[in-house]
Coordinates of C-alpha atoms and ligand atoms in Angstrom, one line a residue:
M1 CA 0.0 0.0 0.0
C2 CA 1.2 3.5 0.7
G3 CA 0.6 6.3 -1.8
I4 CA 3.3 8.1 -3.7
V5 CA 3.3 11.3 -5.7
G6 CA 5.9 13.4 -7.5
V7 CA 5.7 16.9 -9.1
L8 CA 8.0 18.8 -11.4
G9 CA 5.9 21.9 -11.7
N10 CA 5.8 25.6 -12.4
H11 CA 4.3 26.5 -9.0
E12 CA 5.1 25.7 -5.4
A13 CA 5.1 21.9 -5.1
A14 CA 4.2 21.5 -1.4
P15 CA 0.5 22.4 -1.7
L16 CA 0.1 20.2 -4.8
L17 CA 1.8 17.3 -3.1
V18 CA -0.4 17.6 0.0
E19 CA -3.6 17.8 -2.2
A20 CA -2.5 14.7 -4.1
L21 CA -1.6 12.9 -0.8
K22 CA -5.1 13.7 0.4
R23 CA -6.4 11.7 -2.5
L24 CA -4.1 8.8 -1.7
E25 CA -4.7 8.7 2.0
Y26 CA -7.0 5.7 1.3
R27 CA -3.8 3.8 0.8
G28 CA -2.5 4.4 4.3
Y29 CA -2.4 7.0 7.0
D30 CA 0.2 6.0 9.5
S31 CA 2.5 8.9 8.6
A32 CA 3.1 11.3 5.7
G33 CA 6.0 13.3 4.3
I34 CA 7.2 15.4 1.4
A35 CA 10.6 16.4 0.0
T36 CA 11.4 19.2 -2.3
V37 CA 14.3 20.7 -4.2
N38 CA 14.5 24.4 -3.7
K39 CA 17.3 26.4 -5.4
G40 CA 19.0 23.1 -5.8
R41 CA 18.7 22.1 -2.2
L42 CA 16.9 19.0 -1.1
D43 CA 14.9 19.2 2.1
R44 CA 12.0 17.3 3.6
R45 CA 9.2 17.3 6.3
R46 CA 7.6 14.3 7.8
A47 CA 4.9 13.7 10.4
V48 CA 3.4 10.7 12.2
G49 CA -0.4 10.1 11.8
K50 CA -2.8 11.5 9.3
L51 CA -1.9 14.0 6.6
V52 CA -3.4 16.8 8.6
N53 CA -0.4 16.5 11.0
L54 CA 2.0 17.1 8.0
S55 CA -0.1 20.0 6.8
D56 CA 0.1 21.5 10.3
L57 CA 3.9 21.0 10.3
L58 CA 4.2 22.7 7.0
V59 CA 2.4 25.8 8.3
H60 CA 5.2 26.2 10.9
E61 CA 8.0 24.9 8.8
P62 CA 7.1 25.5 5.2
L63 CA 9.0 23.8 2.4
A64 CA 9.6 25.8 -0.8
G65 CA 10.5 24.5 -4.2
K66 CA 8.7 23.5 -7.5
A67 CA 10.0 20.0 -7.6
G68 CA 8.9 17.5 -5.0
I69 CA 7.9 14.0 -4.0
G70 CA 5.4 12.9 -1.3
H71 CA 4.2 9.8 0.5
T72 CA 1.4 8.6 2.7
R73 CA 2.4 5.4 4.6
W74 CA 0.8 2.1 5.6
A75 CA 3.6 0.6 7.8
T76 CA 5.1 -2.7 6.7
H77 CA 8.7 -2.5 8.1
G78 CA 9.0 -0.5 11.3
A79 CA 6.5 1.3 13.4
A80 CA 4.7 4.6 12.5
T81 CA 7.5 7.0 13.6
V82 CA 9.0 10.1 12.0
T83 CA 12.2 8.2 11.4
N84 CA 10.4 5.5 9.5
A85 CA 8.3 8.0 7.6
H86 CA 9.0 8.7 3.9
P87 CA 10.6 10.3 2.0
H88 CA 13.8 8.5 3.0
R89 CA 17.0 10.4 2.4
A90 CA 20.6 9.3 2.0
G91 CA 23.0 12.1 1.1
P92 CA 21.8 13.6 -2.2
V93 CA 19.0 11.1 -2.7
A94 CA 15.4 11.2 -1.5
V95 CA 13.0 8.4 -2.3
V96 CA 9.3 7.4 -1.7
H97 CA 8.2 3.8 -2.1
N98 CA 5.1 1.7 -2.2
G99 CA 5.6 -2.1 -1.9
I100 CA 8.1 -4.3 -0.2
I101 CA 11.8 -4.8 -1.0
E102 CA 12.2 -8.4 -0.2
N103 CA 16.1 -8.5 -0.2
F104 CA 16.5 -5.4 1.9
R105 CA 18.2 -7.3 4.8
E106 CA 21.1 -8.6 2.6
L107 CA 21.4 -5.2 1.0
R108 CA 21.5 -3.5 4.4
E109 CA 24.3 -5.7 5.5
E110 CA 26.2 -5.0 2.3
L111 CA 25.7 -1.3 2.7
A112 CA 26.9 -1.5 6.3
T113 CA 30.2 -2.9 5.1
H114 CA 30.7 0.3 3.2
G115 CA 29.9 2.4 6.3
L116 CA 26.4 3.2 5.1
V117 CA 24.2 2.6 8.1
Q118 CA 20.4 3.0 8.2
E119 CA 18.7 5.1 10.8
S120 CA 15.2 3.7 10.1
Q121 CA 13.8 0.2 10.2
T122 CA 12.4 0.5 6.7
D123 CA 13.2 -1.4 3.5
T124 CA 12.9 2.0 1.7
E125 CA 15.9 3.6 3.3
T126 CA 18.0 0.8 1.9
V127 CA 17.0 2.0 -1.6
A128 CA 18.1 5.6 -0.9
L129 CA 21.4 4.4 0.6
L130 CA 22.1 2.2 -2.4
A131 CA 21.6 5.1 -4.8
Q132 CA 23.8 7.3 -2.6
M133 CA 26.5 4.6 -2.7
Y134 CA 26.4 4.5 -6.5
M135 CA 26.5 8.3 -6.8
S136 CA 29.5 8.5 -4.4
R137 CA 31.2 6.2 -6.9
G138 CA 30.7 8.8 -9.6
M139 CA 27.5 7.7 -11.2
T140 CA 25.0 10.3 -12.4
P141 CA 21.5 10.3 -10.6
V142 CA 20.1 8.4 -13.6
E143 CA 22.9 5.8 -13.6
A144 CA 22.7 5.4 -9.9
A145 CA 18.9 4.9 -9.9
R146 CA 19.2 2.3 -12.7
A147 CA 21.9 0.5 -10.8
T148 CA 19.8 0.5 -7.7
L149 CA 16.7 -0.8 -9.4
G150 CA 18.7 -3.7 -10.7
R151 CA 19.5 -4.8 -7.1
L152 CA 16.0 -4.8 -5.8
H153 CA 13.8 -7.9 -5.4
G154 CA 10.1 -7.7 -4.5
A155 CA 7.3 -5.4 -5.4
F156 CA 7.7 -1.7 -5.7
A157 CA 6.7 1.6 -7.1
L158 CA 9.5 4.2 -6.5
C159 CA 10.1 7.8 -7.1
F160 CA 13.5 9.4 -6.6
L161 CA 14.4 13.1 -6.2
F162 CA 18.0 14.4 -6.1
D163 CA 19.8 17.2 -4.4
G164 CA 21.1 19.8 -6.9
H165 CA 18.5 18.7 -9.6
D166 CA 15.2 20.5 -9.7
D167 CA 14.2 19.2 -13.1
L168 CA 14.6 15.5 -12.5
M169 CA 12.6 12.6 -11.0
I170 CA 13.0 8.9 -11.6
A171 CA 10.0 6.7 -11.3
A172 CA 10.0 2.9 -11.4
R173 CA 7.3 0.2 -11.3
K174 CA 7.5 -3.5 -10.5
G175 CA 4.5 -5.1 -9.0
S176 CA 3.0 -1.9 -7.6
P177 CA 1.1 0.5 -9.9
L178 CA 2.4 3.9 -11.0
A179 CA 1.1 6.5 -13.3
I180 CA 2.9 9.4 -15.0
G181 CA 0.8 12.6 -15.5
H182 CA 1.5 15.1 -18.3
G183 CA 0.9 18.8 -17.9
K184 CA 1.9 21.9 -19.9
G185 CA 5.6 22.1 -19.1
E186 CA 4.9 20.2 -15.9
M187 CA 5.1 16.5 -15.1
F188 CA 3.7 14.4 -12.3
V189 CA 3.9 10.9 -10.9
G190 CA 1.2 9.2 -8.8
S191 CA 0.2 5.8 -7.4
D192 CA -3.0 6.3 -9.3
A193 CA -4.7 8.8 -11.7
I194 CA -7.1 9.9 -8.9
A195 CA -4.2 11.5 -7.1
L196 CA -3.3 13.5 -10.1
A197 CA -6.8 14.4 -11.2
P198 CA -6.6 18.1 -10.0
M199 CA -3.4 18.6 -12.0
T200 CA -3.9 16.6 -15.2
D201 CA -6.1 14.1 -16.9
R202 CA -3.4 13.0 -19.3
I203 CA -1.9 9.8 -17.9
T204 CA 0.6 7.2 -19.0
Y205 CA 0.6 4.0 -17.0
L206 CA 4.0 2.4 -16.5
E207 CA 4.1 -1.3 -17.2
E208 CA 5.7 -4.1 -15.2
G209 CA 9.5 -3.5 -15.0
D210 CA 9.3 0.0 -16.5
W211 CA 11.3 2.9 -15.2
A212 CA 11.2 6.5 -16.4
V213 CA 13.5 9.5 -16.4
I214 CA 11.2 12.5 -16.0
T215 CA 11.9 16.2 -16.6
R216 CA 9.5 19.1 -17.2
S217 CA 9.7 18.5 -20.9
G218 CA 8.5 14.9 -20.7
A219 CA 9.2 11.3 -19.7
E220 CA 11.6 8.9 -21.2
I221 CA 10.3 5.4 -20.4
F222 CA 12.5 2.3 -20.5
D223 CA 11.4 -1.3 -20.1
A224 CA 13.0 -3.9 -17.7
E225 CA 15.7 -4.6 -20.4
D226 CA 16.4 -0.8 -20.6
R227 CA 15.0 -0.6 -24.1
R228 CA 13.1 2.7 -24.9
A229 CA 9.4 1.9 -24.4
N230 CA 6.4 3.6 -26.0
R231 CA 3.6 3.7 -23.5
A232 CA 0.3 5.2 -24.6
E233 CA -1.0 8.4 -23.1
T234 CA -4.7 8.2 -22.2
R235 CA -7.2 10.7 -21.1
I236 CA -8.8 9.8 -17.8
Q237 CA -12.2 11.0 -16.8
I238 CA -12.3 11.4 -13.1
D239 CA -15.1 13.6 -11.7
A240 CA -13.3 15.4 -8.9
A241 CA -16.6 16.2 -7.2
R242 CA -17.3 12.6 -6.7
I243 CA -14.4 12.5 -4.2
E244 CA -16.2 15.0 -1.9
K245 CA -18.4 14.0 1.0
G246 CA -21.4 15.8 -0.5
G247 CA -22.9 16.9 2.8
Y248 CA -22.5 13.6 4.5
K249 CA -20.5 13.3 7.7
H250 CA -18.5 10.4 6.4
F251 CA -17.6 9.0 3.0
M252 CA -19.0 5.7 4.2
A253 CA -22.4 7.2 4.9
K254 CA -22.4 8.8 1.5
E255 CA -21.4 5.6 -0.2
I256 CA -24.0 3.6 1.6
A257 CA -26.6 6.1 0.5
E258 CA -25.4 6.1 -3.1
Q259 CA -26.2 2.4 -3.5
P260 CA -29.6 2.6 -5.1
V261 CA -28.2 5.1 -7.7
V262 CA -25.0 3.2 -8.6
I263 CA -26.8 -0.1 -8.8
A264 CA -29.4 1.4 -11.1
D265 CA -26.5 2.8 -13.2
A266 CA -24.9 -0.7 -13.4
L267 CA -28.2 -2.3 -14.3
K268 CA -28.8 0.3 -17.0
H269 CA -25.3 -0.2 -18.4
Y270 CA -25.6 -4.0 -18.6
T271 CA -29.2 -4.3 -19.7
T272 CA -31.2 -3.0 -22.7
P273 CA -34.0 -0.5 -22.4
E274 CA -36.3 -3.4 -23.1
G275 CA -34.9 -5.2 -20.1
G276 CA -32.7 -7.8 -21.8
L277 CA -29.1 -8.5 -20.9
R278 CA -26.3 -6.4 -22.6
L279 CA -23.1 -7.8 -21.2
P280 CA -19.9 -7.5 -23.2
E281 CA -19.7 -10.0 -26.1
G282 CA -17.1 -12.2 -24.5
V283 CA -19.4 -13.1 -21.6
D284 CA -20.5 -16.3 -23.1
F285 CA -20.6 -19.4 -20.9
K286 CA -21.2 -22.0 -23.6
G287 CA -18.5 -24.6 -23.2
V288 CA -17.3 -23.3 -19.8
D289 CA -17.1 -26.2 -17.4
R290 CA -16.5 -24.3 -14.1
I291 CA -15.6 -20.9 -12.8
T292 CA -13.0 -20.2 -10.1
M293 CA -13.6 -16.9 -8.3
V294 CA -10.8 -15.3 -6.4
A295 CA -10.7 -12.2 -4.3
C296 CA -9.9 -10.8 -0.8
G297 CA -12.1 -9.6 2.1
T298 CA -15.4 -8.1 1.2
A299 CA -14.9 -8.8 -2.5
S300 CA -14.4 -12.5 -1.6
Y301 CA -17.7 -12.5 0.2
A302 CA -19.3 -11.1 -3.0
C303 CA -17.8 -14.2 -4.7
H304 CA -19.2 -16.5 -2.0
V305 CA -22.7 -15.1 -2.6
A306 CA -22.3 -15.4 -6.4
K307 CA -21.3 -19.1 -6.0
Y308 CA -24.9 -19.8 -4.9
W309 CA -26.1 -17.9 -8.0
F310 CA -23.8 -19.6 -10.5
E311 CA -24.7 -23.0 -9.1
Q312 CA -28.4 -22.6 -8.5
I313 CA -29.4 -20.3 -11.4
A314 CA -26.9 -21.6 -14.0
G315 CA -25.9 -25.1 -12.7
L316 CA -22.3 -24.0 -13.3
P317 CA -19.8 -25.4 -10.7
A318 CA -18.2 -22.5 -9.0
E319 CA -15.2 -22.5 -6.6
I320 CA -14.0 -19.7 -4.4
D321 CA -10.6 -19.0 -3.0
I322 CA -9.2 -16.1 -1.1
A323 CA -6.4 -14.7 -3.2
S324 CA -3.7 -14.9 -0.6
E325 CA -4.1 -18.7 -0.5
F326 CA -4.9 -19.5 -4.1
R327 CA -1.6 -19.7 -5.9
Y328 CA 0.3 -21.3 -2.9
R329 CA -2.3 -24.1 -3.0
E330 CA -1.4 -24.7 -6.6
P331 CA -4.9 -25.6 -7.6
P332 CA -5.3 -27.6 -10.8
L333 CA -7.4 -25.5 -13.2
S334 CA -9.4 -26.8 -16.1
G335 CA -8.6 -25.4 -19.6
Q336 CA -12.3 -25.0 -20.2
S337 CA -12.8 -23.0 -17.0
W338 CA -12.9 -19.3 -16.3
A339 CA -11.0 -17.6 -13.5
V340 CA -12.9 -14.6 -12.3
F341 CA -11.1 -12.0 -10.1
V342 CA -13.2 -9.5 -8.2
S343 CA -11.7 -6.4 -6.7
Q344 CA -12.8 -2.9 -6.0
S345 CA -9.4 -1.3 -6.4
G346 CA -8.1 -3.7 -9.1
E347 CA -4.7 -3.3 -7.4
T348 CA -4.9 -5.8 -4.5
A349 CA -1.5 -7.6 -4.7
D350 CA -2.8 -11.0 -3.7
T351 CA -5.6 -10.9 -6.3
L352 CA -3.2 -9.7 -9.0
A353 CA -0.7 -12.4 -8.1
A354 CA -3.5 -15.0 -8.3
L355 CA -4.6 -13.7 -11.7
R356 CA -1.0 -14.1 -13.0
Y357 CA -1.0 -17.7 -11.6
A358 CA -4.2 -18.5 -13.5
R359 CA -3.0 -17.0 -16.8
D360 CA -2.4 -19.7 -19.4
K361 CA -4.1 -22.3 -17.2
V362 CA -7.7 -21.3 -17.9
A363 CA -9.8 -20.5 -21.0
R364 CA -10.4 -16.9 -19.9
I365 CA -9.3 -14.5 -17.2
V366 CA -12.3 -12.3 -16.3
S367 CA -12.3 -9.5 -13.8
V368 CA -15.0 -7.6 -12.1
V369 CA -13.5 -4.3 -10.9
N370 CA -14.4 -0.8 -9.9
V371 CA -11.3 0.9 -11.3
P372 CA -11.3 0.2 -15.0
T373 CA -7.7 1.4 -15.5
S374 CA -6.4 -0.8 -12.7
S375 CA -3.7 -3.5 -13.1
I376 CA -6.2 -6.3 -12.6
A377 CA -8.5 -4.9 -15.3
R378 CA -5.7 -4.3 -17.7
E379 CA -4.3 -7.8 -17.3
S380 CA -7.6 -9.6 -17.8
D381 CA -8.9 -11.0 -21.1
L382 CA -12.2 -9.5 -20.2
S383 CA -13.1 -6.9 -17.6
L384 CA -16.5 -5.8 -16.4
P385 CA -16.5 -2.5 -14.5
I386 CA -19.0 -2.4 -11.6
L387 CA -19.6 1.3 -12.1
A388 CA -19.8 2.1 -8.4
G389 CA -17.9 5.4 -8.8
V390 CA -14.9 6.3 -6.6
E391 CA -15.2 4.5 -3.2
V392 CA -13.2 6.4 -0.5
G393 CA -14.4 4.9 2.8
V394 CA -12.0 2.1 3.8
A395 CA -14.9 -0.2 4.5
S396 CA -16.2 -1.3 1.2
T397 CA -20.0 -0.8 0.8
K398 CA -21.3 0.3 -2.6
A399 CA -18.5 -1.6 -4.3
F400 CA -19.8 -4.8 -2.6
T401 CA -23.4 -4.4 -3.8
C402 CA -22.3 -3.4 -7.3
Q403 CA -20.0 -6.4 -7.5
L404 CA -23.0 -8.5 -6.5
T405 CA -25.2 -6.9 -9.1
V406 CA -22.7 -7.5 -11.9
L407 CA -22.1 -11.1 -10.7
A408 CA -25.9 -11.7 -10.6
L409 CA -26.2 -10.5 -14.2
M410 CA -23.4 -12.8 -15.2
A411 CA -25.1 -15.7 -13.4
V412 CA -28.3 -15.0 -15.3
K413 CA -26.3 -15.0 -18.6
A414 CA -24.7 -18.3 -17.6
G415 CA -28.2 -19.7 -17.0
L416 CA -29.3 -18.7 -20.5
D417 CA -26.1 -19.8 -22.2
R418 CA -26.2 -23.2 -20.5
G419 CA -29.9 -23.7 -21.2
R420 CA -30.8 -23.7 -17.5
L421 CA -33.0 -20.7 -17.8
T422 CA -35.8 -20.0 -20.2
A423 CA -36.1 -16.4 -21.5
E424 CA -39.1 -15.9 -19.2
Q425 CA -37.2 -17.1 -16.2
A426 CA -34.2 -14.9 -17.0
A427 CA -36.6 -11.9 -17.5
A428 CA -38.1 -12.6 -14.1
H429 CA -34.6 -12.5 -12.5
L430 CA -33.7 -9.3 -14.3
G431 CA -37.0 -7.8 -13.2
S432 CA -36.2 -8.6 -9.6
L433 CA -32.7 -7.0 -10.0
R434 CA -34.3 -3.9 -11.4
N435 CA -36.5 -3.7 -8.3
L436 CA -33.5 -3.6 -6.0
P437 CA -32.7 0.2 -6.1
G438 CA -36.3 1.0 -4.9
L439 CA -36.1 -1.6 -2.2
M440 CA -32.7 -0.4 -1.1
N441 CA -34.1 3.1 -0.7
H442 CA -36.7 1.6 1.7
A443 CA -33.9 -0.1 3.6
L444 CA -31.9 3.2 3.8
G445 CA -35.0 4.6 5.5
L446 CA -34.2 2.3 8.5
S447 CA -31.1 4.3 9.3
G448 CA -32.7 6.1 12.3
V449 CA -34.0 2.9 13.9
I450 CA -30.7 1.2 13.3
A451 CA -28.8 4.1 14.9
E452 CA -30.9 3.4 18.1
V453 CA -30.1 -0.4 18.0
A454 CA -26.4 0.5 17.4
E455 CA -26.3 2.5 20.7
E456 CA -26.8 -0.8 22.5
L457 CA -24.7 -2.9 20.1
A458 CA -21.8 -0.5 20.8
E459 CA -21.7 -1.9 24.4
A460 CA -21.1 -5.5 23.2
Q461 CA -17.7 -7.3 23.4
D462 CA -18.7 -9.9 20.8
V463 CA -21.3 -10.1 18.1
L464 CA -22.4 -13.0 16.0
F465 CA -24.0 -12.8 12.6
L466 CA -26.0 -15.8 11.3
G467 CA -27.4 -16.6 7.9
R468 CA -28.2 -19.6 5.7
G469 CA -27.7 -20.2 2.0
A470 CA -26.6 -17.0 0.2
M471 CA -27.2 -15.1 3.4
Y472 CA -24.3 -17.0 5.1
P473 CA -21.6 -15.0 3.2
L474 CA -23.6 -11.9 4.0
A475 CA -23.3 -12.9 7.7
L476 CA -19.5 -13.0 7.1
E477 CA -19.6 -9.6 5.4
G478 CA -21.8 -8.1 8.2
A479 CA -19.3 -9.3 10.8
L480 CA -16.3 -8.0 8.8
K481 CA -17.9 -4.5 8.5
L482 CA -18.6 -4.3 12.2
K483 CA -15.2 -5.4 13.3
E484 CA -13.2 -3.3 10.9
I485 CA -14.8 0.0 11.8
S486 CA -16.2 -0.4 15.4
Y487 CA -13.4 -2.7 16.6
I488 CA -16.0 -5.0 18.2
H489 CA -15.1 -8.7 17.8
A490 CA -17.7 -10.2 15.4
E491 CA -18.0 -13.5 13.6
G492 CA -20.3 -14.7 10.9
Y493 CA -21.6 -18.3 10.8
A494 CA -23.8 -20.4 8.7
S495 CA -26.7 -20.7 11.1
G496 CA -26.7 -24.5 10.9
E497 CA -23.1 -24.6 12.0
L498 CA -23.7 -22.8 15.3
K499 CA -24.4 -25.9 17.2
H500 CA -21.1 -27.4 16.2
G501 CA -19.1 -25.2 18.5
P502 CA -19.8 -21.4 18.3
I503 CA -23.0 -21.8 20.4
A504 CA -20.7 -22.1 23.4
L505 CA -20.2 -18.4 23.1
I506 CA -23.8 -17.5 23.5
D507 CA -25.0 -15.8 26.7
A508 CA -27.1 -12.7 27.6
R509 CA -24.3 -10.3 26.6
V510 CA -23.8 -11.6 23.1
P511 CA -26.0 -10.0 20.4
V512 CA -26.8 -12.4 17.6
I513 CA -27.8 -10.8 14.3
V514 CA -30.0 -13.1 12.3
L515 CA -30.2 -12.4 8.5
A516 CA -33.3 -14.3 7.5
P517 CA -35.6 -13.3 4.6
R518 CA -38.7 -15.5 4.5
D519 CA -37.2 -17.9 1.9
G520 CA -37.1 -21.6 1.6
L521 CA -34.6 -21.9 4.4
F522 CA -36.4 -19.5 6.8
D523 CA -37.8 -22.2 9.1
K524 CA -34.5 -23.8 9.5
T525 CA -32.8 -20.5 10.3
V526 CA -35.5 -19.7 12.8
S527 CA -34.9 -23.1 14.6
N528 CA -31.3 -22.1 14.9
M529 CA -32.4 -18.7 16.2
Q530 CA -34.5 -20.4 18.8
E531 CA -31.5 -22.4 20.0
V532 CA -29.8 -19.1 20.6
M533 CA -32.7 -17.6 22.4
A534 CA -33.0 -20.7 24.6
R535 CA -29.5 -19.8 25.8
H536 CA -30.5 -16.2 26.5
G537 CA -28.7 -14.8 23.4
K538 CA -30.0 -11.3 22.4
V539 CA -31.4 -11.8 18.9
L540 CA -31.7 -9.0 16.4
L541 CA -33.9 -10.5 13.6
I542 CA -33.6 -8.9 10.2
S543 CA -36.4 -10.2 7.9
D544 CA -39.4 -9.1 5.9
A545 CA -42.8 -8.4 7.5
A546 CA -44.0 -12.0 7.1
G547 CA -40.8 -13.3 8.7
V548 CA -40.9 -10.9 11.6
E549 CA -44.6 -11.6 12.1
E550 CA -44.0 -15.3 12.2
A551 CA -40.8 -15.5 14.2
G552 CA -40.3 -12.1 15.9
A553 CA -41.9 -12.9 19.2
G554 CA -39.4 -12.8 22.1
V555 CA -36.5 -11.5 20.2
W556 CA -34.4 -8.5 21.4
K557 CA -35.1 -6.3 18.3
T558 CA -36.4 -6.6 14.8
L559 CA -35.7 -4.8 11.5
V560 CA -38.3 -5.1 8.8
L561 CA -37.2 -5.1 5.1
P562 CA -39.3 -5.2 2.0
E563 CA -39.9 -8.5 0.3
V564 CA -37.3 -9.4 -2.4
E565 CA -36.6 -12.4 -4.7
A566 CA -34.9 -14.8 -2.3
A567 CA -31.8 -15.3 -4.5
F568 CA -31.0 -11.6 -4.5
A569 CA -31.8 -10.9 -0.8
P570 CA -28.1 -10.5 0.0
I571 CA -27.9 -7.3 -2.1
L572 CA -30.8 -5.8 -0.1
Y573 CA -29.8 -7.1 3.3
A574 CA -26.3 -5.7 2.8
V575 CA -27.8 -2.2 3.6
P576 CA -28.8 -2.8 7.2
A577 CA -25.6 -4.8 7.8
Q578 CA -23.6 -1.8 6.6
L579 CA -25.8 0.7 8.6
L580 CA -25.4 -1.3 11.8
A581 CA -21.6 -1.2 11.4
Y582 CA -21.7 2.5 10.6
H583 CA -23.9 3.6 13.5
T584 CA -22.1 1.3 16.0
A585 CA -18.8 2.9 15.0
I586 CA -20.4 6.4 15.4
A587 CA -21.7 5.4 18.8
K588 CA -18.2 4.2 19.8
G589 CA -16.6 7.3 18.3
T590 CA -14.1 5.5 16.1
D591 CA -12.7 6.8 12.8
V592 CA -15.3 5.5 10.4
D593 CA -13.6 6.3 7.1
Q594 CA -10.1 5.5 8.2
P595 CA -10.2 2.8 10.8
R596 CA -7.0 1.9 12.6
N597 CA -4.4 -0.4 11.0
L598 CA -6.2 -0.5 7.7
A599 CA -5.8 0.9 4.2
K600 CA -8.1 1.0 1.3
S601 CA -5.9 -0.5 -1.3
V602 CA -3.7 -3.4 -0.2
T603 CA -0.8 -3.6 -2.6
V604 CA 1.5 -5.8 -0.5
E605 CA 1.2 -9.5 0.0
Ligands
LIG1 C1 -13.5 -4.5 3.7 C2 -12.7 -4.2 2.6 C3 -11.6 -5.2 2.2 C4 -11.5 -5.3 0.7 C5 -10.3 -6.2 0.3 C6 -10.1 -6.4 -1.2 O1 -14.4 -3.5 3.9 O2 -12.8 -3.2 1.9 O3 -11.8 -6.4 2.8 O4 -12.6 -5.8 0.2 O5 -9.1 -5.6 0.8 O6 -9.9 -5.1 -1.8 P1 -10.2 -5.0 -3.3 O7 -11.7 -5.2 -3.5 O8 -9.8 -3.6 -3.6 O9 -9.4 -6.0 -4.0

């Protein structure tokens, strides 16, 4: 993770760097720093904690100069201290880094034998020291950076700045994304195009192994073999306004509220005005013998829900793996199968590595992503954007429901392609999906009631979420949302599994949230709920009116949602699960949009 930025501008760099870092804070917020070259002199400022601390520092100790680099950190090596904050500096070299240098210990020992000793615990300072060593042997900055890059193993995006050079940056990419921005007589570098959006919309993405020598007049890009490389410049459309809170207290609240609109947008994009499917041409499941879906965290729960759809609606065998386990398991993959990678950011290192493992082993690499210019999208044979718009809150909300929506459309298409659905049955499913935005608006109306429930939930030490069928992965997602932003320990279980161990946890202090639309499994879920109540567990039943009427007696609280086609209930029930987490976090006073220890984009393994 970590966000990096670089500016060779015609105006003061510090405000531009800070503005860009603000847009990259989703990648980490343990510390932040900038370095500039002013009248040939390299200097830096660093502060622990959020970017606002760096901004405050810059008020008291401003940093002039029109060339600069900046960094926002998610700690990997070494605690969040000023010494470990980037930019790291060694003599004439300053460097910012995203990723992990795997051989930094060997390099550090080698450098020590030359009297070059690190002051920080980071792998990044090793990079700066190496470049310093090469420069002290008479190399130019470009030669020294190139020699340094050749010594590094692991995944990185790097940007170098040099004392005495206010028209030079060197950027490099291996495993972590990096974009170069083109201005008028100005050049920029950023971990993503969003960071550069206020400065330019003209972007060149570096490819794996690329490195670039950047001056105000342009970028010379070289590939891993040092050949001149031509990388296309693209125009990126990023609506800056969509990165504002728009009157909401938190991005998460805004993003939860946006769901009916963005899901309607996704449905509009992937269906015809007459209501038929309009998925990209390559989405044809004829001859596909199975799909393997791979993702991390919330995105993996979207895959778990979709497994039920692919199997039940389309009769297509579907496997799920969490990306960090997938390639190490060395799963055999069928040449007639598809591997489907689901990711909001499209940059998650584990998911990207899993995609690369699957390449050449399956018939098609498909991705379902929110960022269409991301590495995962670009490395797929076929990529379906989920069209959720920029998601800033670290806890994923609208991306989850948009992922579900696109996966549901794919499952319906698979049902048609495989002859498992008639046109009428497919139309009925699509009709149910089209009803979702309206139903979600109704669910959003429960926010006030949920805020009251959350006041009590905030007192809990442990919370369980239960669900059956496709509501089981939603129970996992509800628990993940709650723990990541309220720091309350929460677990999701398949309700039938409770009696095989977790029921030992139940007592009067443990709230149990039961996600139970009145579907074919309702009676069984209610039996499991009764087992909890018999042990004095506090049950919050989330169901429809008929479900609450039938089983709500004696429970601690109920939340009533509108009726929905059973298959797609997880999309609707995600809303109260998200609101419960949100309001509980508010009641506990935690940092909703930037919870501790987390980052939005996880670009390290
Ligand atoms: C949880 C959350 C994470 C992400 C996971 C994958 O709210 O956001 O669990 O879902 O880190 O990230 P992407 O989807 O960007 O690959």
